[in-house]
mmCIF file of C-alpha atoms in Angstrom:
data_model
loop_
_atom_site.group_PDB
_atom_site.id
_atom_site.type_symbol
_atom_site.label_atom_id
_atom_site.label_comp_id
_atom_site.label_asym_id
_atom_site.label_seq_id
_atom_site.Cartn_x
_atom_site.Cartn_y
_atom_site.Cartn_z
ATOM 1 C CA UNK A 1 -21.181 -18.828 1.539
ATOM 2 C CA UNK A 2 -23.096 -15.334 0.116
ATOM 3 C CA UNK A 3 -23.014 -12.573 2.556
ATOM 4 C CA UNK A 4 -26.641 -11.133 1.479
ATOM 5 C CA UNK A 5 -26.709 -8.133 3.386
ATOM 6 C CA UNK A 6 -22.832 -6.286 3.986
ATOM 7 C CA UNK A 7 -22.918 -2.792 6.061
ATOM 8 C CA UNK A 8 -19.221 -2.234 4.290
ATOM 9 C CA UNK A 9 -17.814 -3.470 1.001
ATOM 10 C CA UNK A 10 -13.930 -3.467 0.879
ATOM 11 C CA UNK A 11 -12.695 -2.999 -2.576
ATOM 12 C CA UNK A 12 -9.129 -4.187 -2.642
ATOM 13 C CA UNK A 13 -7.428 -6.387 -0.607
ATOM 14 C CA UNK A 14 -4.458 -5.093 -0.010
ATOM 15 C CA UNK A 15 -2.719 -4.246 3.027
ATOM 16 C CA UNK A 16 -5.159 -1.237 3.978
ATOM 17 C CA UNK A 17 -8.073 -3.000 2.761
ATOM 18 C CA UNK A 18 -6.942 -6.133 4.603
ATOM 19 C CA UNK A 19 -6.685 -4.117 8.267
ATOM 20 C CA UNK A 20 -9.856 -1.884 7.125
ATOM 21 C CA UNK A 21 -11.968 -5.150 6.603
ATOM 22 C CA UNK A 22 -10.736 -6.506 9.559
ATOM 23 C CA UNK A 23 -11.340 -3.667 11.746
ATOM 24 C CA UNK A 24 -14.642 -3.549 10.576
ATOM 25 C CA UNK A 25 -15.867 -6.690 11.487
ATOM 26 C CA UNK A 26 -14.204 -6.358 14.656
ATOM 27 C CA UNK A 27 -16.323 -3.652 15.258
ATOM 28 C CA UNK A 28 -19.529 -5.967 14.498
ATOM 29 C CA UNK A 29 -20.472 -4.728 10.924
ATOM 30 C CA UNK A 30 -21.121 -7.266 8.156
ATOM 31 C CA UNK A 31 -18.116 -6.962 6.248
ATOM 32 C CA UNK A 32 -17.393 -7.998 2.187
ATOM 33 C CA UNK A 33 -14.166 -7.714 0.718
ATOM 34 C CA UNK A 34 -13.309 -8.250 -3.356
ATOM 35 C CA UNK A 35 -10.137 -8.469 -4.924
ATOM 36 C CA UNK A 36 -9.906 -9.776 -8.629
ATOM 37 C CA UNK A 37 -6.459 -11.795 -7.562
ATOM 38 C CA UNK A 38 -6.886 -15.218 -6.447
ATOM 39 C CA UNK A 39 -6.763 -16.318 -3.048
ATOM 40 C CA UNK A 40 -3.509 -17.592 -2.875
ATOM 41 C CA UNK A 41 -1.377 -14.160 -4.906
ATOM 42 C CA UNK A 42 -3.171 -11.695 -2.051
ATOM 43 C CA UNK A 43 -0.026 -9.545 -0.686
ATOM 44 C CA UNK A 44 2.294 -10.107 -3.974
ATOM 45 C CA UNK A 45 3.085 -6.467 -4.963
ATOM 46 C CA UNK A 46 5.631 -4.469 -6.028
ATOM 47 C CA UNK A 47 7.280 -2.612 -3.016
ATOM 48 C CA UNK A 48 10.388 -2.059 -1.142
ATOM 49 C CA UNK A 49 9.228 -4.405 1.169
ATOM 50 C CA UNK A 50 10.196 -2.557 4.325
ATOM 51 C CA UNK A 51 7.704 -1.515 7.346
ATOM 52 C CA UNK A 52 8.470 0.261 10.715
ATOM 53 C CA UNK A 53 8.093 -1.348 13.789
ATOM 54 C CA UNK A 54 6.191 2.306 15.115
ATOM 55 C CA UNK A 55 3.035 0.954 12.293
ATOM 56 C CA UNK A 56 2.623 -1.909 14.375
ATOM 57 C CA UNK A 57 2.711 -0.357 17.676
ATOM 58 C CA UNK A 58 0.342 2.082 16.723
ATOM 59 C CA UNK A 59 -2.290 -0.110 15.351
ATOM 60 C CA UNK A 60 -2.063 -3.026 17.911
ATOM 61 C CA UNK A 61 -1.346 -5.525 14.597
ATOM 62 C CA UNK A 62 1.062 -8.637 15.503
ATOM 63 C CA UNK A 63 4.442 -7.617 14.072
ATOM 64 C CA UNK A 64 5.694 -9.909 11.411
ATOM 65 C CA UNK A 65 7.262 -13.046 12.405
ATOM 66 C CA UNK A 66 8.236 -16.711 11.301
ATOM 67 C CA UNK A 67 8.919 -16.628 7.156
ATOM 68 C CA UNK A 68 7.191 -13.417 6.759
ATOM 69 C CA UNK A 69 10.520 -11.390 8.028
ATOM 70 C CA UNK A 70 13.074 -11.434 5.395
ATOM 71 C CA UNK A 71 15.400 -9.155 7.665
ATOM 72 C CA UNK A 72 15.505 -7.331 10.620
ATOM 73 C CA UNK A 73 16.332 -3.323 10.351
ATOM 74 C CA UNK A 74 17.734 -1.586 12.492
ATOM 75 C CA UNK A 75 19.355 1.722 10.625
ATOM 76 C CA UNK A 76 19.774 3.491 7.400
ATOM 77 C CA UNK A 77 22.508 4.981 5.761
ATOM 78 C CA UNK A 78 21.498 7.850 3.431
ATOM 79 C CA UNK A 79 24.084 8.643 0.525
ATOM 80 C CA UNK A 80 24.356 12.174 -0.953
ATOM 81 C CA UNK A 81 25.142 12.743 -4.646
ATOM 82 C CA UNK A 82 28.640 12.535 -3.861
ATOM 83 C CA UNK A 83 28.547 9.333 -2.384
ATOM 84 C CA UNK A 84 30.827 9.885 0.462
ATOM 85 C CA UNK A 85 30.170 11.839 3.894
ATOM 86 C CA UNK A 86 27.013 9.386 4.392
ATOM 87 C CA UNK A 87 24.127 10.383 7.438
ATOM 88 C CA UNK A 88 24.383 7.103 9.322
ATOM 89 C CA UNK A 89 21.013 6.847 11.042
ATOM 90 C CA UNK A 90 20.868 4.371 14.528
ATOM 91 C CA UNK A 91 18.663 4.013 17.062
ATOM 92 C CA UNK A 92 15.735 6.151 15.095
ATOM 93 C CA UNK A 93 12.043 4.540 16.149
ATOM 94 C CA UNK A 94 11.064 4.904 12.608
ATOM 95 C CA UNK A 95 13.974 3.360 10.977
ATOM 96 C CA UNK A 96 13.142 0.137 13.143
ATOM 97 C CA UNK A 97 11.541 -2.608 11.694
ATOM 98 C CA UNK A 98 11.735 -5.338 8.801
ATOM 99 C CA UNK A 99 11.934 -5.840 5.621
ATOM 100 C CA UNK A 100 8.845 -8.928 4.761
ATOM 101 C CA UNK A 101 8.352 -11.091 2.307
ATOM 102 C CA UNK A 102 5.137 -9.335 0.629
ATOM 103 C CA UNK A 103 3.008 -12.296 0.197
ATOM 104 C CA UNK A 104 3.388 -14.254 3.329
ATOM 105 C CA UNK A 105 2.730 -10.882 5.134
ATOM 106 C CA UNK A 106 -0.486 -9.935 2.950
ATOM 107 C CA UNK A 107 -1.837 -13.848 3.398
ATOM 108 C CA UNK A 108 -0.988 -13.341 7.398
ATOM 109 C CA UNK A 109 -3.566 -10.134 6.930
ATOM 110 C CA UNK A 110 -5.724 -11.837 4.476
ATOM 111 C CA UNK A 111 -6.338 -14.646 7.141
ATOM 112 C CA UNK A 112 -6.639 -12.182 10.033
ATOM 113 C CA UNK A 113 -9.391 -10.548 8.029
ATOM 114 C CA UNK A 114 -11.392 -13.820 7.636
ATOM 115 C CA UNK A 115 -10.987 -15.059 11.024
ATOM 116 C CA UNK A 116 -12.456 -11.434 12.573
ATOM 117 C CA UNK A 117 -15.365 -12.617 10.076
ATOM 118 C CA UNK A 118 -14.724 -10.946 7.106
ATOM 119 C CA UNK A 119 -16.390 -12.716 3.975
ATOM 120 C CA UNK A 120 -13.874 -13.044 1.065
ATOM 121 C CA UNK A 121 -14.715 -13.063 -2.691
ATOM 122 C CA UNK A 122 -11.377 -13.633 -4.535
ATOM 123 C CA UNK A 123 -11.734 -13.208 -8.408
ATOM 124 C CA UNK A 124 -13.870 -10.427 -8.344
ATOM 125 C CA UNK A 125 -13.389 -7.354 -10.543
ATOM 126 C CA UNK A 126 -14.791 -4.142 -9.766
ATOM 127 C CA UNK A 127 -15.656 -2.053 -12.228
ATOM 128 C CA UNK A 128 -17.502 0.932 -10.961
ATOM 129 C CA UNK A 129 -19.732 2.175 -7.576
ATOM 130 C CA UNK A 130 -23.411 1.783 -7.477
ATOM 131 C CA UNK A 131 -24.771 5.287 -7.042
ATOM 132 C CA UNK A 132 -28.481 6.295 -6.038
ATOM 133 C CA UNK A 133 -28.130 10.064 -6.449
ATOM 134 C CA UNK A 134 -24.944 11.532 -5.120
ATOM 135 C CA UNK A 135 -24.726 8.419 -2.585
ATOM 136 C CA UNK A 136 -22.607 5.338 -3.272
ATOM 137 C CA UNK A 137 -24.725 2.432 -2.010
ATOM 138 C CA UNK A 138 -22.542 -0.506 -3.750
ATOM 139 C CA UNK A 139 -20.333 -1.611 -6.317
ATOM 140 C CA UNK A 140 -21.198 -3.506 -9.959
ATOM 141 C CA UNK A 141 -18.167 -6.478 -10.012
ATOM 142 C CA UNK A 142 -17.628 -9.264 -12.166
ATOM 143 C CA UNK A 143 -16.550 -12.759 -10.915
ATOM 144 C CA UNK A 144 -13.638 -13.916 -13.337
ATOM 145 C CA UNK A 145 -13.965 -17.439 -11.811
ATOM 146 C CA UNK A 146 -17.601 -18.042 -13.112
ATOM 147 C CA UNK A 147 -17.949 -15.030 -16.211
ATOM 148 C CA UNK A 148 -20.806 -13.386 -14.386
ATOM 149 C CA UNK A 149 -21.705 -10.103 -13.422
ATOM 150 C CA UNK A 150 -22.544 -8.906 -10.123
ATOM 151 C CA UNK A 151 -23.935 -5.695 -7.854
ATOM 152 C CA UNK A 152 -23.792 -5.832 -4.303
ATOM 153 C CA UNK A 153 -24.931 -3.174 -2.136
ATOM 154 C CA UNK A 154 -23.625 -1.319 1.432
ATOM 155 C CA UNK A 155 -23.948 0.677 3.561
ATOM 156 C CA UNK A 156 -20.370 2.185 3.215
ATOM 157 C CA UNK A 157 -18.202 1.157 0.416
ATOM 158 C CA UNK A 158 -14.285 1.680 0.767
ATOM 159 C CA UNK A 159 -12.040 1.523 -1.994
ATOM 160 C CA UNK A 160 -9.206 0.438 -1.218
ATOM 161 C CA UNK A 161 -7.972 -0.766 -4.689
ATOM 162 C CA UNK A 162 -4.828 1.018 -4.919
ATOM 163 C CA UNK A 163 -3.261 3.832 -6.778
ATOM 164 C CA UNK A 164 -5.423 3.080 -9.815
ATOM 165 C CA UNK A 165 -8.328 4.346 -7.351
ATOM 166 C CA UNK A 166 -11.366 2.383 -9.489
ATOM 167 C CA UNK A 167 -13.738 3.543 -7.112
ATOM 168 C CA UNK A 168 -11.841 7.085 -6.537
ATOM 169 C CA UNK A 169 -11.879 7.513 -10.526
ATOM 170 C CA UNK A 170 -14.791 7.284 -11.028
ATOM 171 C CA UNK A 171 -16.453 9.426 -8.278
ATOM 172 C CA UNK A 172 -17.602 13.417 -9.806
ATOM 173 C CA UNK A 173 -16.697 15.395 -6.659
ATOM 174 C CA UNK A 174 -15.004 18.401 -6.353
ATOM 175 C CA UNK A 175 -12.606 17.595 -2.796
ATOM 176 C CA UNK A 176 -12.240 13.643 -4.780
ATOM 177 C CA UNK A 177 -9.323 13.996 -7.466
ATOM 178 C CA UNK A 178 -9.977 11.519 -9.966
ATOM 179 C CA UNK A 179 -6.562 11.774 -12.071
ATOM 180 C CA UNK A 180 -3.655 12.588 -10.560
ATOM 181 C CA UNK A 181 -0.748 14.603 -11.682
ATOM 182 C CA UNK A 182 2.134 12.995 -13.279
ATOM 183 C CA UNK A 183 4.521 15.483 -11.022
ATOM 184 C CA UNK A 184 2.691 13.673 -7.781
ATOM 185 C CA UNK A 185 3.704 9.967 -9.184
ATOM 186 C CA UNK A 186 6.876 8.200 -8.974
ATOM 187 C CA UNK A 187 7.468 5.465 -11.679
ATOM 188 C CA UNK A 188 9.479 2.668 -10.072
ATOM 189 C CA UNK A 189 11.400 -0.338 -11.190
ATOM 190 C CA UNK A 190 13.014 -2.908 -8.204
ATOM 191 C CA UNK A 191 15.067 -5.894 -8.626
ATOM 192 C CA UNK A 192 15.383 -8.623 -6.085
ATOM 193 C CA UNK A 193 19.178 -9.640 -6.174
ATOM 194 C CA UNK A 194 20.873 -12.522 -4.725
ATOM 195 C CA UNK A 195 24.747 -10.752 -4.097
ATOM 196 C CA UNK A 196 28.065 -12.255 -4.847
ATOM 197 C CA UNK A 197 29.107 -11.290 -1.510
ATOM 198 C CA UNK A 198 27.528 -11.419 2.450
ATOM 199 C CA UNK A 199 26.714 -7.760 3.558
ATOM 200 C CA UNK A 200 28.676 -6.399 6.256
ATOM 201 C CA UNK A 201 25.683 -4.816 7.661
ATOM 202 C CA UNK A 202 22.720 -6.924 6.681
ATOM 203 C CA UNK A 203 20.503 -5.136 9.453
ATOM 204 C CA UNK A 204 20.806 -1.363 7.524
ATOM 205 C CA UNK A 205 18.890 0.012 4.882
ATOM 206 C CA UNK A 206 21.109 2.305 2.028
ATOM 207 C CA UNK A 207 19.045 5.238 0.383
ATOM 208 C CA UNK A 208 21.099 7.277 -2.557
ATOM 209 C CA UNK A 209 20.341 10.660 -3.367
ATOM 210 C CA UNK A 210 20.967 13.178 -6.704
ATOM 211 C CA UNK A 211 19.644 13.849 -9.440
ATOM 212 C CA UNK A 212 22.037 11.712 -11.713
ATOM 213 C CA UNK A 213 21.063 8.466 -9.481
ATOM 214 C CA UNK A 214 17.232 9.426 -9.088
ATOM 215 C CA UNK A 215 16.035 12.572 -10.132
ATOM 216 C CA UNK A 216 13.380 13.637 -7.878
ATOM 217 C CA UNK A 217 13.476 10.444 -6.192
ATOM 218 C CA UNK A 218 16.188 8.628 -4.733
ATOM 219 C CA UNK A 219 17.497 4.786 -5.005
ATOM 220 C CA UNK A 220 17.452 2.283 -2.313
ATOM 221 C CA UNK A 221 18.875 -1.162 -0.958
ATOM 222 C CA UNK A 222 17.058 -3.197 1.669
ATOM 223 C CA UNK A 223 18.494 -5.796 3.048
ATOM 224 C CA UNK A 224 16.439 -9.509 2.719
ATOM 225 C CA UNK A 225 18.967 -11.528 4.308
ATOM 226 C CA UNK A 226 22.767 -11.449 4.661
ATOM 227 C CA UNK A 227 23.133 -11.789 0.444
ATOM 228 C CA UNK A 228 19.527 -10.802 -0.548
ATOM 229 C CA UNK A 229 18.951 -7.396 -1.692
ATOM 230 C CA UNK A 230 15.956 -5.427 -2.189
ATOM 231 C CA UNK A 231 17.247 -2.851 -4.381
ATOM 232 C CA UNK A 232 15.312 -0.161 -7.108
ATOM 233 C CA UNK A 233 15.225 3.358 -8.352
ATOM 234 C CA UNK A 234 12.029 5.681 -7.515
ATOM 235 C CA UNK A 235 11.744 8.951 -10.100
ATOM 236 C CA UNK A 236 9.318 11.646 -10.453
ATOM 237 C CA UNK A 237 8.797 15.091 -11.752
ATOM 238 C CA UNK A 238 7.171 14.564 -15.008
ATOM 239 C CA UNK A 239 7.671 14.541 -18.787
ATOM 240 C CA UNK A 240 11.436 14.634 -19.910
ATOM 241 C CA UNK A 241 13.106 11.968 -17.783
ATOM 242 C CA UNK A 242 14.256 8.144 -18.419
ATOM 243 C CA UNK A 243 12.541 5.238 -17.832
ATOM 244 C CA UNK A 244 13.266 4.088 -14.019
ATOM 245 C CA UNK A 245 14.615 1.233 -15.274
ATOM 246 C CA UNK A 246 17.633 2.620 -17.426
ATOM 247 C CA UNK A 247 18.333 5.047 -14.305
ATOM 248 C CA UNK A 248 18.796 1.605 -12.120
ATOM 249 C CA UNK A 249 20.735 -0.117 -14.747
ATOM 250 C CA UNK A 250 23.306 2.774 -14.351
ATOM 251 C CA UNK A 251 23.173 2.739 -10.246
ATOM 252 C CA UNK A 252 24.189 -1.117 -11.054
ATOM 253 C CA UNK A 253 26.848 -0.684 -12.641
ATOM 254 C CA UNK A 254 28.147 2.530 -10.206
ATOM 255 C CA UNK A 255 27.801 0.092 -6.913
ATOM 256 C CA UNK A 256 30.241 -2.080 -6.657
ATOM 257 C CA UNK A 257 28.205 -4.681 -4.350
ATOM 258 C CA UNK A 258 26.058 -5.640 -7.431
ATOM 259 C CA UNK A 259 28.884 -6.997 -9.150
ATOM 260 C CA UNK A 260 28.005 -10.279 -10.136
ATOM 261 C CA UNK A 261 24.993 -10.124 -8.433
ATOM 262 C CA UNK A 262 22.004 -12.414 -9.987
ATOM 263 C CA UNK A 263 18.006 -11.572 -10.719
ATOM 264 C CA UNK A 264 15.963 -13.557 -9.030
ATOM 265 C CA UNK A 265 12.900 -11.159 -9.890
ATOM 266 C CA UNK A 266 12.453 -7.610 -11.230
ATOM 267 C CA UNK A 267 9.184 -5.431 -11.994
ATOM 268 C CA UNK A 268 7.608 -1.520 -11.684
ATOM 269 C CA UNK A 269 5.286 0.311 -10.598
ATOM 270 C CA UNK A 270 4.079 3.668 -9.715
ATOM 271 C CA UNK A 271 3.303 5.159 -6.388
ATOM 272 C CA UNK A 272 1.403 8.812 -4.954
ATOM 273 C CA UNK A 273 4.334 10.731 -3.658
ATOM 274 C CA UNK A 274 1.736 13.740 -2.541
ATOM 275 C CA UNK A 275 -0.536 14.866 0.492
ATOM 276 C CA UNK A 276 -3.702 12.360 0.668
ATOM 277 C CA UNK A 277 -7.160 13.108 -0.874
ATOM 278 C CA UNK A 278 -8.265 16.818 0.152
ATOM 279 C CA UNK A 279 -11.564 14.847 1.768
ATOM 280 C CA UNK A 280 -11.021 10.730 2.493
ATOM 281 C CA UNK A 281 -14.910 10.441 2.236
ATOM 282 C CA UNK A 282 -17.954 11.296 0.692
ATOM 283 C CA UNK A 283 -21.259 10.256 0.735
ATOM 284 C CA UNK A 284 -21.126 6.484 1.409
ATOM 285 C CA UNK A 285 -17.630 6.445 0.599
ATOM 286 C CA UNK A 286 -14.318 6.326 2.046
ATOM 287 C CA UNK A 287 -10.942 5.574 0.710
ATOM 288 C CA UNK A 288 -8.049 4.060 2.234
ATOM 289 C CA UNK A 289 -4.128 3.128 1.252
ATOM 290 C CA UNK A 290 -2.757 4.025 -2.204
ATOM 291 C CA UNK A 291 -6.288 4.872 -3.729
ATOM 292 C CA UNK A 292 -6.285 8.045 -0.707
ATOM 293 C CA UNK A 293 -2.856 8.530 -1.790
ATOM 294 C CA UNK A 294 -1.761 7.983 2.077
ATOM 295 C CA UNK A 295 1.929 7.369 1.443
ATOM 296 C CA UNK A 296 4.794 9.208 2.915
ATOM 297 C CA UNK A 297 5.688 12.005 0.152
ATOM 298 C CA UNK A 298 9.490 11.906 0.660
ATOM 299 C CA UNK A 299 9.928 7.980 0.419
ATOM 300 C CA UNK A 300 6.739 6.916 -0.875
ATOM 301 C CA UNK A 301 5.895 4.103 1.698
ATOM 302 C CA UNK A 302 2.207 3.128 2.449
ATOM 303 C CA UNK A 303 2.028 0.069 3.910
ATOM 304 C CA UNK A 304 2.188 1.456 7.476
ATOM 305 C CA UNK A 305 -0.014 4.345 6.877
ATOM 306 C CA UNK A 306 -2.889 2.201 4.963
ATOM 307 C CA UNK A 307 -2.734 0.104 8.057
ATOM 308 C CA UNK A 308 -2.850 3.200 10.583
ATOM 309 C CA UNK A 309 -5.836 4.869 8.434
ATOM 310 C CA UNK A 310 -7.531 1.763 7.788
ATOM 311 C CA UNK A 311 -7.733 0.323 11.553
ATOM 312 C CA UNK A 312 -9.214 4.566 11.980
ATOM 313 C CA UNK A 313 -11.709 3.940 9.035
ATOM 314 C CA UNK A 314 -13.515 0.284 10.667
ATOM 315 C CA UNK A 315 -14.178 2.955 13.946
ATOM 316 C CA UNK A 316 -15.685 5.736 11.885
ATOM 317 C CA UNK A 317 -17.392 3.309 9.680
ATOM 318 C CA UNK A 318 -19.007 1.989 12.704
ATOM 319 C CA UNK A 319 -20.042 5.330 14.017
ATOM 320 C CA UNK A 320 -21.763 6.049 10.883
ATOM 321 C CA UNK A 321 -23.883 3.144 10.238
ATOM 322 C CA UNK A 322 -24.682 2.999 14.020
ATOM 323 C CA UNK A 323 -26.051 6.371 13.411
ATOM 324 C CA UNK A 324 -27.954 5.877 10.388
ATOM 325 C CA UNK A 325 -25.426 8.557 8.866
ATOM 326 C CA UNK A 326 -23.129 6.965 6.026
ATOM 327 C CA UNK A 327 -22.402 10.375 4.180
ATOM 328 C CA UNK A 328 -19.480 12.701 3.649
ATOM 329 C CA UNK A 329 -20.956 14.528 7.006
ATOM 330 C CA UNK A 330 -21.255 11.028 8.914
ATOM 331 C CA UNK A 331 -17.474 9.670 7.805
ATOM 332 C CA UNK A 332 -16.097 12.929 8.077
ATOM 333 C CA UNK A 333 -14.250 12.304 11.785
ATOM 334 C CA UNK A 334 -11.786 9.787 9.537
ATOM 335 C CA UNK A 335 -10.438 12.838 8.100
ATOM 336 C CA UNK A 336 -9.861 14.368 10.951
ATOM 337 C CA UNK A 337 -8.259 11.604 12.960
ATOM 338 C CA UNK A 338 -6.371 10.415 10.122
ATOM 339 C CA UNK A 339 -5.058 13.553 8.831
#
């Protein structure tokens, strides 16, 4: 079924776009999301794969349970360049929480989203915002599934389409960056490992530091079980450095656990390690997750803050339409709460 009419299109669906969407129609407005993925690959990204427990409490979202939990966390150890004298981190709120398997959490969010009455088109490519003057009052998509183009129109669009930011990009405002510097992106590469050996404590996370393991980054191990690894290299800073991957090829070989570890999957990616958007609106627009650049500049996470900005956003988007207002001065209060 055709939603005719949407207040708010959702570009992206994501884990902010998921909880944005949702809170949105929770709030009573007619709510579209697009993603060009199908249905069933929503959630599959690349991503450390850990969350804090604090995201959850904060935005009143059911923490992860059943097979979406890979492992419980409950601490960190943080390694220095020299590898010894490590900051053993316990009982720290923020450090508390899981590590998920990325898919069955996004298609828990997905579903949560449709059941609040979100209408999902899967297989729908975005390619740029529908603008009437300076306003955004839709997006032009095509649907991969049937070769066809399409416009629909909203009230409020959000992008929420990730770092590449198709929406973002493609906005001409000065507070809206539409490129973003190559010193405020880390270039990733992960590996999920299946280890020759349990863990002896598969409930803490391992973070390495220096600029031989990660320079201007740092590499990690997550647990996903008690011989399951989560394990990459996140760098940043520019022109002049390796590839991520031949930085985590050398970690490998300097950590003994990996020994005879095996590959059960590897990819990259790059993430915003920066402050958000100077302005997370403008007129009939609002951005949320990676494409706002909301992720924690010293790590890089985002699931938790996408989630905590885009359960803000469905409020303020709310506000807006209910007073006729869906502009920069209209949205604006999601800067201010968010930020």
């Amino acid at each position: 079924m055709k939603l005719k009419r949407p207040d708010v299109i959702v570009v992206g669906a994501g884990s902010a776009g998921c909880v944005t969407a949702r809170r949105c129609a929770e709030m009573g407005l007619r709510t579209l999301m697009l993603d060009r993925k199908q249905r069933n690959e929503v959630g599959r990204k690349v991503c450390g794969d850990e969350i804090s427990k604090s995201h959850f409490e904060a935005t009143g979202i059911d923490f992860p349970g059943g097979d979406e939990i890979s492992t419980v966390i409950a601490g960190a150890d943080v390694y220095p360049p020299s590898m010894t004298n490590e900051l053993k981190v316990r009982g720290w709120k923020d450090f508390d929480g899981w590590t998920v398997d990325r898919l069955k959490f996004g298609q828990r969010l997905l579903q949560e989203a449709i059941r609040a009455g979100v209408y999902f088109y899967p297989e729908c490519h975005v390619k740029e915002p529908i603008l009437r003057g300076d306003q955004v009052v839709g997006v032009a998509y095509k649907d991969l599934a049937n070769d066809e183009e399409q416009r629909a129109h909203a009230k409020v669009v959000v992008d929420a389409s990730g770092f590449a930011g198709v929406i973002r990009s493609k906005i001409d405002h000065p507070y809206i960056e539409d490129k973003i510097d190559k010193e405020d992106v880390a270039l990733c590469y992960r590996e999920i490992l299946e280890l020759d050996e349990p863990l002896s404590e598969p409930e803490v996370a391992q973070v390495f530091l220096g600029g031989k393991t990660a320079p201007g980054g740092y590499a990690w191990m997550f647990p996903k079980g008690s011989q399951e690894v989560n394990a990459g290299v996140g760098i940043c800073g520019g022109e002049g450095r390796g590839s991520p991957r031949s930085y985590f090829s050398d970690f490998k070989e300097d950590y003994p656990l990996f020994n005879e570890s095996s590959v059960k999957e590897a990819s990259g990616g790059a993430v915003p390690v920066r402050r958000p958007l100077m302005s997370l609106v403008t007129d009939g627009v609002a951005f949320v997750g990676d494409a706002a650049l909301q992720t924690n500049p010293i790590h890089g996470g985002g699931i938790g803050a996408g989630m905590r900005a885009g359960t803000i956003l469905g409020e303020v988007a709310k506000e807006a339409i209910a007073r006729r207002n869906p502009t920069a001065k209209g949205l604006w209060t999601y800067n201010t709460r968010y930020l």
